[in-house]
XYZ file of N, CA and C in Angstrom:
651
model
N 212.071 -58.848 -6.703
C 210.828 -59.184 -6.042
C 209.720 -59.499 -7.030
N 209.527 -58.863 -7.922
C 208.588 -58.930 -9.538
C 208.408 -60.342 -9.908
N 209.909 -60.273 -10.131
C 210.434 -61.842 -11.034
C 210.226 -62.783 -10.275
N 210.340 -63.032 -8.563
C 209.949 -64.359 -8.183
C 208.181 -64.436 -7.844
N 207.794 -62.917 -7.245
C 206.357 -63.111 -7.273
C 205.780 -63.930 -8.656
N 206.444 -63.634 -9.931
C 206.055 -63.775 -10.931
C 206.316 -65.525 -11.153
N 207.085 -65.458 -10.773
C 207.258 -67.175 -11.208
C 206.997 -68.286 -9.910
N 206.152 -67.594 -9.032
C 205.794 -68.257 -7.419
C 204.504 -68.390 -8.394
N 203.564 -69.695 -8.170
C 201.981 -69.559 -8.858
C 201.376 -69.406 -7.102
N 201.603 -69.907 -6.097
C 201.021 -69.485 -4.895
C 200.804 -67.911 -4.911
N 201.930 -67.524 -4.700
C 201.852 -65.844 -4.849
C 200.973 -64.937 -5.916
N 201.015 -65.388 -6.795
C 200.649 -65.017 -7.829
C 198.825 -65.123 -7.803
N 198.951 -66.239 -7.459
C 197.499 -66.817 -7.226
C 196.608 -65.598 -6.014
N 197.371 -65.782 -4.656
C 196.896 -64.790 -3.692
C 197.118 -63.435 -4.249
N 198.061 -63.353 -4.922
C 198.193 -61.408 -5.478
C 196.288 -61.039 -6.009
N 196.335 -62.282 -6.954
C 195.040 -62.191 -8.126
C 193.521 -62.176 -6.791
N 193.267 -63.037 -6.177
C 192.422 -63.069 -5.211
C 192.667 -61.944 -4.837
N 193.540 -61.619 -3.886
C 193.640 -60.228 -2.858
C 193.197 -59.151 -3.103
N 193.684 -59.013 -4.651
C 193.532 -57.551 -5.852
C 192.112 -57.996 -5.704
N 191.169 -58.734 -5.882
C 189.432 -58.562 -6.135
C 189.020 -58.212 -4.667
N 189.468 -59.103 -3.740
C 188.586 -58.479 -2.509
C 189.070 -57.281 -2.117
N 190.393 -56.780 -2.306
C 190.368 -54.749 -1.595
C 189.368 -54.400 -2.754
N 188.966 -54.945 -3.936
C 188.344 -54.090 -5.187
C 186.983 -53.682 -4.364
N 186.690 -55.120 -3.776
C 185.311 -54.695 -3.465
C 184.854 -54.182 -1.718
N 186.387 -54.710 -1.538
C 186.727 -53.880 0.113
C 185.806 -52.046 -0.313
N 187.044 -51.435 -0.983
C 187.051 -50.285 -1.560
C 185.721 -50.033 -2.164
N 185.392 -50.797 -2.757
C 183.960 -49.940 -2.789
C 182.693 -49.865 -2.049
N 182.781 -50.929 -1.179
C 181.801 -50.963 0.454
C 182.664 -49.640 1.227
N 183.524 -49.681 1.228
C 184.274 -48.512 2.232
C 183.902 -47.155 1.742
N 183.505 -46.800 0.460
C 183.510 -45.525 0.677
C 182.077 -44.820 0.788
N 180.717 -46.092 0.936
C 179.700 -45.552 0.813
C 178.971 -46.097 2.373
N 179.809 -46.805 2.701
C 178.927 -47.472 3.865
C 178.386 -46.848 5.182
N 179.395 -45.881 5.259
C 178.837 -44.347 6.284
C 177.103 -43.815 5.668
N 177.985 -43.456 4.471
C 176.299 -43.261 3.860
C 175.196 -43.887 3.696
N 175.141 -45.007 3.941
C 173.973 -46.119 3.694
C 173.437 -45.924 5.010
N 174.475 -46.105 6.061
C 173.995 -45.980 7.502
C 172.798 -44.483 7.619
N 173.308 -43.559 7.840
C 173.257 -41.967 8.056
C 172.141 -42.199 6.649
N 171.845 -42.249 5.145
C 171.281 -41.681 4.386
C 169.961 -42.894 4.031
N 170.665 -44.353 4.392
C 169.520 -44.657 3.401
C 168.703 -45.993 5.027
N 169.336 -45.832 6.069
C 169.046 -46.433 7.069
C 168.723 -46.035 8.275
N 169.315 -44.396 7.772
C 168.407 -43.398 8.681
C 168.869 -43.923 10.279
N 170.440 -43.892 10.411
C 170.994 -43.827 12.166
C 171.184 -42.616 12.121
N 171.461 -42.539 13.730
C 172.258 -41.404 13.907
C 173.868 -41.548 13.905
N 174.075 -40.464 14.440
C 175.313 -40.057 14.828
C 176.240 -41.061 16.102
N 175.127 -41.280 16.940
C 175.768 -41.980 18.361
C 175.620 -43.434 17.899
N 174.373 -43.626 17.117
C 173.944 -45.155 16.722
C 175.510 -45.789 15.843
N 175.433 -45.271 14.969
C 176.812 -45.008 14.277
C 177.787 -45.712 15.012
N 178.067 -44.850 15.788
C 179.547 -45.153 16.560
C 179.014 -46.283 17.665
N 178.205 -46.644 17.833
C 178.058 -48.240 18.530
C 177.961 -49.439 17.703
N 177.597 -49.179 16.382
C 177.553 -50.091 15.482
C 179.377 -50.504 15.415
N 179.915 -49.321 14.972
C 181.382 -49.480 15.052
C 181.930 -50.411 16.144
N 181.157 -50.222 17.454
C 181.949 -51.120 18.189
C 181.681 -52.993 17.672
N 180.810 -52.970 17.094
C 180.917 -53.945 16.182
C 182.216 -54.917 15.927
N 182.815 -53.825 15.091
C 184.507 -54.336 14.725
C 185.165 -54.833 15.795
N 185.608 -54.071 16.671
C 185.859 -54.790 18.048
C 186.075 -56.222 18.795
N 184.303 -56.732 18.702
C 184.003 -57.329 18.641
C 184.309 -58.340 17.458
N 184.085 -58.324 16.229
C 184.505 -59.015 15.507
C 186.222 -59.145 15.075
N 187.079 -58.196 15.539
C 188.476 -58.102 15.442
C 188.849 -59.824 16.848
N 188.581 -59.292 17.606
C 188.495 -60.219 19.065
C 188.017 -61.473 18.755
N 186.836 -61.911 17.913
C 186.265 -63.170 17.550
C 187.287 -63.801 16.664
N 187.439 -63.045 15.594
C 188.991 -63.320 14.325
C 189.961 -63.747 15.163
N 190.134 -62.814 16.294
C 191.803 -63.542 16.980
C 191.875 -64.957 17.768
N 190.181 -65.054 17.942
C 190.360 -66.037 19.065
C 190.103 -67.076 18.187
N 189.205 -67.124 17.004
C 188.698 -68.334 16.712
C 189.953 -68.456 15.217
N 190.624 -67.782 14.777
C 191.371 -67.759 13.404
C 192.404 -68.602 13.426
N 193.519 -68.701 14.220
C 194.059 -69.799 14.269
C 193.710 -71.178 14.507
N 192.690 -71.448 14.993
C 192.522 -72.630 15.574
C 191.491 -73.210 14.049
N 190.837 -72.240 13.815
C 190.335 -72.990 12.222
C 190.991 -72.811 11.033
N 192.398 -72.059 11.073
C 193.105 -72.286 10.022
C 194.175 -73.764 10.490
N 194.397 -73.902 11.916
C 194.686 -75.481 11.889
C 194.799 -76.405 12.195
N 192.875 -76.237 12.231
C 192.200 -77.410 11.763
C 191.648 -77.742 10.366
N 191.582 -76.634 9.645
C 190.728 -76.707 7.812
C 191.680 -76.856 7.460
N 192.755 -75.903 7.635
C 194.131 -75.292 6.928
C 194.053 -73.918 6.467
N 195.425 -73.365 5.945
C 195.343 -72.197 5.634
C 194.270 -71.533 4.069
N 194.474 -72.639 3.145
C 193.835 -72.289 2.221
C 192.375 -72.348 2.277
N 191.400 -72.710 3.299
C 190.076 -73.188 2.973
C 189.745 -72.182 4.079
N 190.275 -71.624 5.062
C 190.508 -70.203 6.070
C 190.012 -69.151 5.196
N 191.224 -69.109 4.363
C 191.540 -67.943 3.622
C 189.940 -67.763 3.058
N 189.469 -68.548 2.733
C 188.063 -68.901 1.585
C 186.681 -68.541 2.787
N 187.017 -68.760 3.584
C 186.022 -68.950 4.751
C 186.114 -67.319 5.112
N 186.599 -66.784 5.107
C 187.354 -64.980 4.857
C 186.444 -64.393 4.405
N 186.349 -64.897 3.235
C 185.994 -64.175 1.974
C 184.582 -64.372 2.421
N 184.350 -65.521 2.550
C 182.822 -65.873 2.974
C 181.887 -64.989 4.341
N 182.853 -64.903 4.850
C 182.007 -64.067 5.786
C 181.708 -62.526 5.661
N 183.137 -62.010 4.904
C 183.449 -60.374 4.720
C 182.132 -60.046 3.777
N 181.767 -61.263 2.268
C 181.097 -60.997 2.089
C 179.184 -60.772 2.442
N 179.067 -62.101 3.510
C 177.799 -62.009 3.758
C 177.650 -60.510 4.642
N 178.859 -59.986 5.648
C 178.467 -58.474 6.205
C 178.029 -58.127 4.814
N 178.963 -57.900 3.625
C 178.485 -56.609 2.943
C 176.704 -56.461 2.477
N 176.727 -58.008 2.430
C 174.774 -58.050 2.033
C 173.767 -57.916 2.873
N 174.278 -57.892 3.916
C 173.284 -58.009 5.159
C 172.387 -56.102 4.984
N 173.299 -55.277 5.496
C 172.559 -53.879 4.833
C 172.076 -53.820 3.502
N 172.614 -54.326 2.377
C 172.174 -54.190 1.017
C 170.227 -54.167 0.749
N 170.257 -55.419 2.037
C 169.098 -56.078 1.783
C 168.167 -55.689 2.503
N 168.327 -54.847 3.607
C 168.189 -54.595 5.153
C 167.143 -53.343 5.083
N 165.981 -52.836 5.964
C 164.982 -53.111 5.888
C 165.413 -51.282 6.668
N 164.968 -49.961 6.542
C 165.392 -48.881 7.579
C 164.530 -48.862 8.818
N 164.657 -49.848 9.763
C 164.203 -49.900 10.747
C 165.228 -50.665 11.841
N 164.612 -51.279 12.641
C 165.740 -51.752 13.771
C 166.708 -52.845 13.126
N 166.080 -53.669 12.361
C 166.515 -54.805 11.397
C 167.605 -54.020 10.498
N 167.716 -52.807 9.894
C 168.990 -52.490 9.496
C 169.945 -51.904 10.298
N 169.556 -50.912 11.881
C 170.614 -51.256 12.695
C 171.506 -52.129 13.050
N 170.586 -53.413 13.180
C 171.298 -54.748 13.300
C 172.400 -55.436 12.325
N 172.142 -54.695 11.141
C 172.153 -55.320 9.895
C 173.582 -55.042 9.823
N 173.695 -52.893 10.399
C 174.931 -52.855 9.814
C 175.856 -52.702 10.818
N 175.505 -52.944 12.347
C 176.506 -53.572 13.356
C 177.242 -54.961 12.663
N 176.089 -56.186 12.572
C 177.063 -57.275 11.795
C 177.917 -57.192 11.146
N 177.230 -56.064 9.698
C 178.554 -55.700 9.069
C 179.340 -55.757 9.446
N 179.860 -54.148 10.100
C 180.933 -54.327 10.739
C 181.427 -55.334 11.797
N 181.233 -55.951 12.217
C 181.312 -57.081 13.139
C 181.930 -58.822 11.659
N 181.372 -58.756 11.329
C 181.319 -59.505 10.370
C 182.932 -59.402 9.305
N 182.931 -58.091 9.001
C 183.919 -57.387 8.377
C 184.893 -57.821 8.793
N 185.364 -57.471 10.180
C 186.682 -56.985 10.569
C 186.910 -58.906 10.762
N 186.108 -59.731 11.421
C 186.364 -61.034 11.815
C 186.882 -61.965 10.531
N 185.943 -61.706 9.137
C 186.239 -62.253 7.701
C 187.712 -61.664 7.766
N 188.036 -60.420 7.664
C 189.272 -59.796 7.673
C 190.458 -60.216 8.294
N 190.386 -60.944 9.804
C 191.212 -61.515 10.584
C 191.743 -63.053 9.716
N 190.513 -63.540 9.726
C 190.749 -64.734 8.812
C 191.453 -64.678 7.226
N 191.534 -63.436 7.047
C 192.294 -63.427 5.660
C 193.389 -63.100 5.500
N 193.249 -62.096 6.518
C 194.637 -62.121 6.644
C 196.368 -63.093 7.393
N 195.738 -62.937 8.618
C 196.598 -64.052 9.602
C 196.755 -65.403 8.252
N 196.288 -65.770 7.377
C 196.310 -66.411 7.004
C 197.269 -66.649 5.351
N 196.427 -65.226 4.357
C 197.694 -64.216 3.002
C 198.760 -64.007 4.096
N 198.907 -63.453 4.944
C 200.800 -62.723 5.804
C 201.447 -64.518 5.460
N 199.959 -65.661 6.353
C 201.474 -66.725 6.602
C 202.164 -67.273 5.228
N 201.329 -67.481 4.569
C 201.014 -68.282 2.907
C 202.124 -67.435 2.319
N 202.593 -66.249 2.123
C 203.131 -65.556 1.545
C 204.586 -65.715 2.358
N 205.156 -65.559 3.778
C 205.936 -65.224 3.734
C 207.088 -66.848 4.292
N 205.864 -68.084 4.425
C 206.131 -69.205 4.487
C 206.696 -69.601 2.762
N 206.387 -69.141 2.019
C 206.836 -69.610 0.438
C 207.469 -68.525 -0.224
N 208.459 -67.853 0.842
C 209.437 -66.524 0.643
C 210.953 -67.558 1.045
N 212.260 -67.043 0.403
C 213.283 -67.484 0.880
C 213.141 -66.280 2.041
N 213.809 -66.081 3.097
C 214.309 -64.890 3.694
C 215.043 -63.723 3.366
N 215.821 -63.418 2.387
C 216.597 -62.814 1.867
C 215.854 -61.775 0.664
N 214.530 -62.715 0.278
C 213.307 -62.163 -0.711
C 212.250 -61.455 0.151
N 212.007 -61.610 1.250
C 210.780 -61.423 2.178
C 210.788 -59.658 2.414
N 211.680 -58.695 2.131
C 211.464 -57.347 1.915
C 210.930 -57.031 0.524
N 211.752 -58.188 -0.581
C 211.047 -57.498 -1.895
C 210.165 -58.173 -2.057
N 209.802 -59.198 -1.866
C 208.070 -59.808 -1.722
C 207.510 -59.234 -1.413
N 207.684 -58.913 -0.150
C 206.489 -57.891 0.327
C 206.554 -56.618 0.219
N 206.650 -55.815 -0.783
C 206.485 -54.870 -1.273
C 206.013 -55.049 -2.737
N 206.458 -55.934 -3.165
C 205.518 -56.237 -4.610
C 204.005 -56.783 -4.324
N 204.047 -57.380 -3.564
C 202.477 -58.534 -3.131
C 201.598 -56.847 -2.507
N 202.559 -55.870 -1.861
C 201.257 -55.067 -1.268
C 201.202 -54.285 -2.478
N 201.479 -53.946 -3.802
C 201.310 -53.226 -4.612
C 200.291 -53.402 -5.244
N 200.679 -54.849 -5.518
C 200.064 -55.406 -6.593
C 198.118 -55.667 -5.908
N 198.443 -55.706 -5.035
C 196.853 -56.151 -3.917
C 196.229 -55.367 -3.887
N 197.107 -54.086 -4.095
C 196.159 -52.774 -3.567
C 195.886 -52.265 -4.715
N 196.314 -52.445 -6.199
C 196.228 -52.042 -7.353
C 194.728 -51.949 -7.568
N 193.919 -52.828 -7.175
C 192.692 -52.398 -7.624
C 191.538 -51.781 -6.600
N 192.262 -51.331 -5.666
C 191.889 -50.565 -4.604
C 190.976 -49.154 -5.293
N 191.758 -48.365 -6.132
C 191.549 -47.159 -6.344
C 190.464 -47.074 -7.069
N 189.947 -48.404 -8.339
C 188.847 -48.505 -9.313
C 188.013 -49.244 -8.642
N 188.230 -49.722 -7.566
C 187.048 -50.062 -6.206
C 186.772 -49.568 -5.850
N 187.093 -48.062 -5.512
C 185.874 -47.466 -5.048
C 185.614 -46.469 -5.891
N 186.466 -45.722 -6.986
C 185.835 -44.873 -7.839
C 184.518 -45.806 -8.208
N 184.288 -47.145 -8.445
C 183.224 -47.983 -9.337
C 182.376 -47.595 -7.958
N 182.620 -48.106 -7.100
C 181.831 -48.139 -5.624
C 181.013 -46.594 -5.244
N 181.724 -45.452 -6.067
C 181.200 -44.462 -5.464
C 180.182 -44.077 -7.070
N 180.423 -44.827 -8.054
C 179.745 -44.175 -9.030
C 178.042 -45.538 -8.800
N 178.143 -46.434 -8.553
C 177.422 -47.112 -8.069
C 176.499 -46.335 -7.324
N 176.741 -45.495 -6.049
C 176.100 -45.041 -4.758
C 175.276 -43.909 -5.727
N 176.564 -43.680 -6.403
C 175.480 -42.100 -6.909
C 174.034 -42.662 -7.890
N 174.847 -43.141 -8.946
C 173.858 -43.808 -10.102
C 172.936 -44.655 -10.038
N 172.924 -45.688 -8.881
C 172.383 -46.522 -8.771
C 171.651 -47.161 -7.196
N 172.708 -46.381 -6.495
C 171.955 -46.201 -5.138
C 172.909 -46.800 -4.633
N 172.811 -46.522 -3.097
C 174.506 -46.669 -1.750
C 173.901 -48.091 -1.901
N 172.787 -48.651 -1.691
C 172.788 -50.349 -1.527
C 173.396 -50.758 -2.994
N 173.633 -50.441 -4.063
C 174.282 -51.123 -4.776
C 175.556 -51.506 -5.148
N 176.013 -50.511 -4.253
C 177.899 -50.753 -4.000
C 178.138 -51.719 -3.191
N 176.790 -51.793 -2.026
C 177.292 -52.585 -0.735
C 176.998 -53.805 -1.698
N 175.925 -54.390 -1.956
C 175.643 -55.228 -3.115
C 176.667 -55.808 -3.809
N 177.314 -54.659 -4.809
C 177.865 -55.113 -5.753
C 179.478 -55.980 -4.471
N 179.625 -55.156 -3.727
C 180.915 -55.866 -2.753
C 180.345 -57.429 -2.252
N 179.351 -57.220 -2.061
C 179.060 -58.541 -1.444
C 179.428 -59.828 -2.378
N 178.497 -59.245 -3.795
C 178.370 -60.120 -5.224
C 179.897 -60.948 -5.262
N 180.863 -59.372 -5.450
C 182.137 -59.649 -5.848
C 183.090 -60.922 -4.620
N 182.399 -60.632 -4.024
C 182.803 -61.416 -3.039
C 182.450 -63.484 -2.773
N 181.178 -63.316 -2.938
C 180.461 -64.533 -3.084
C 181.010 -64.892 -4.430
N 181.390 -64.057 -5.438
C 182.236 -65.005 -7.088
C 183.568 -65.320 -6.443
N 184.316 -64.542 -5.293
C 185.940 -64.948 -5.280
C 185.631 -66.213 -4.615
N 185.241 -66.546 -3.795
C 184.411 -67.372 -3.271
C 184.235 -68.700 -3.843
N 183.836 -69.097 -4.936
C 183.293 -69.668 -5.802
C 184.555 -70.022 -6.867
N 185.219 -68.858 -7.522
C 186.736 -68.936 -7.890
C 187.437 -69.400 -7.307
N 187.699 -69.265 -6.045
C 189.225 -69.529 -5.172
C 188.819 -71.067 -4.751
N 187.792 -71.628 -4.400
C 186.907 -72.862 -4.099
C 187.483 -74.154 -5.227
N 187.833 -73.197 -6.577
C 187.578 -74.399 -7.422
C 188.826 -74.355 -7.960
N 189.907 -73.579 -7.038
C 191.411 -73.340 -7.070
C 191.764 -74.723 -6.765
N 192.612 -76.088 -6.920
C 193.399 -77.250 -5.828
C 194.232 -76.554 -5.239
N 194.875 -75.333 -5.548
C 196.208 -74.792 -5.006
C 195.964 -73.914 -3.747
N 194.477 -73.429 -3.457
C 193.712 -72.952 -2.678
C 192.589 -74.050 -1.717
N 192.170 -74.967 -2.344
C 191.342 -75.713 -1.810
C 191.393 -76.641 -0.880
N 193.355 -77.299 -1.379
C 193.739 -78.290 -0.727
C 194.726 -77.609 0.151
N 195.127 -76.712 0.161
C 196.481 -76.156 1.170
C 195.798 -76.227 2.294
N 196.453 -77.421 2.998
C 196.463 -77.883 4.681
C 197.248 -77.023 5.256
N 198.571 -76.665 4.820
C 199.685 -76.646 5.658
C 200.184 -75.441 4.633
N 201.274 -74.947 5.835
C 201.937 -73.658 5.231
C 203.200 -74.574 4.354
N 203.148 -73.826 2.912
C 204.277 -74.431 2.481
C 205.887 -74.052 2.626
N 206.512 -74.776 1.841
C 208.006 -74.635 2.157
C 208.741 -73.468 0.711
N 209.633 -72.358 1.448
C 210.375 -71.829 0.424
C 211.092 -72.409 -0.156
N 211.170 -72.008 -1.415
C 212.441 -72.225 -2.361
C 213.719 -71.833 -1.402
N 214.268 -72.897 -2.289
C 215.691 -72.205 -1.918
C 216.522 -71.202 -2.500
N 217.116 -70.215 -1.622
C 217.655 -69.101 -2.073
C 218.589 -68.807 -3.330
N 219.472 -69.461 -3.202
C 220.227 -69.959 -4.366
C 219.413 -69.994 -6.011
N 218.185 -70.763 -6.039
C 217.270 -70.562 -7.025
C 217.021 -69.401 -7.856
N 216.851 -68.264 -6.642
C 216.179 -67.093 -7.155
C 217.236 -66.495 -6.633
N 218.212 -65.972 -6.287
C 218.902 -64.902 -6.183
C 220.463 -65.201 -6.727
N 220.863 -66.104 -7.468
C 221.708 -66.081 -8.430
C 223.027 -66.150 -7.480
N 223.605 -64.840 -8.297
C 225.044 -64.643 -7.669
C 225.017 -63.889 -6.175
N 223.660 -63.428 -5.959
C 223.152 -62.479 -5.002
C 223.336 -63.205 -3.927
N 223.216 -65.197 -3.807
C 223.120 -65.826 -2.812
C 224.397 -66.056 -1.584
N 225.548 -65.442 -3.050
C 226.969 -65.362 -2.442
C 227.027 -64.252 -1.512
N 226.869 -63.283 -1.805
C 227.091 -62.001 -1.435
C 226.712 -62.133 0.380
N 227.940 -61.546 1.311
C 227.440 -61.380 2.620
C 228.451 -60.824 3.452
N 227.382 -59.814 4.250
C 228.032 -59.026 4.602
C 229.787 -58.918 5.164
N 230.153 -57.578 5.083
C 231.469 -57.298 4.893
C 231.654 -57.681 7.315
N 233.021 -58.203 6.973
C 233.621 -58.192 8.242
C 232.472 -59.036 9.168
């Protein structure tokens, strides 16, 4: 699974993207309760209606995500993802502790989960459309490793941010990180121009003598 992620540049390409946005996923996630509750001054009930937020934006992702991944395509989707996940994260960063940051961090979440729909429905197809079948268990277990690898220094950074520098600067810094993948993945052709889901290799390629092998009886 290593060796073809490794020699796929699609894969490879989405591994590298993916790994930055959980980075900065992870570090909006572990302070964003707190921004609400400490530096935006909700409550408890306010809280959990903002949440229904996601909901809402999970439902918008499903309805509107296919139909603009094809019509743009999958790769300029994927980008459009990024674009939105990040404007939630700035919207509180910037956001004002009055009704204007209630608002601020419903979008968020609202915002979040919909960028999220779009990134994903979109990394699952890209990835397992440029998989032979026979690779598509060890693909996908290398691609979620490798994605989530910078999960853990996303939010240790994210939580040393909140302390040192204040909870809006994690949300901040996620947003930042976000608006550069943005800007990176944009000036990708292998990202920019993907209309269409591409075609796997053939098996034979990558699995050697392995391609013979099948089951007994």
């Amino acid at each position: 699974g290593l060796r073809f992620v490794g020699r796929t540049r699609l894969l490879v390409t989405l591994a590298v993207l993916m790994a930055v946005w959980q980075m900065a996923h992870y570090a909006a996630l572990v302070v964003q309760i707190l921004v609400a509750t400490r530096t935006l001054g909700l409550s408890e009930q306010t809280v959990g209606l903002c949440y229904m937020g996601m909901g809402v934006g999970t439902i918008s992702g499903s309805v509107w995500g296919r139909r603009i991944s094809h019509r743009i395509g999958p790769g300029p989707c994927l980008v459009l993802g990024y674009v939105i996940t990040g404007v939630g994260w700035l919207l509180p960063a910037v956001a004002p502790a009055n009704g204007w940051g209630v608002a601020a961090f419903a979008a968020m979440m609202a915002l979040f989960t919909m960028g999220a729909v779009f990134i994903f429905i979109n990394f699952l197809a890209l990835r397992q459309a440029a998989t032979p079948e026979p690779l598509l268990g060890r693909m996908t277990a290398t691609m979620r490793w490798l994605t989530l690898l910078a999960a853990g220094p996303g939010a240790l950074f994210g939580g040393w941010l909140g302390e040192h520098l204040g909870l809006r600067a994690a949300l901040a810094f996620a947003g930042g990180v976000s608006v550069l993948l943005v800007l990176v993945a944009w000036r990708l052709p292998l990202i920019r121009e993907l209309r269409h889901l591409p075609e796997a290799e053939r098996e034979s390629d990558w699995l050697g003598l392995e391609a013979d092998v099948r089951p007994a009886g």
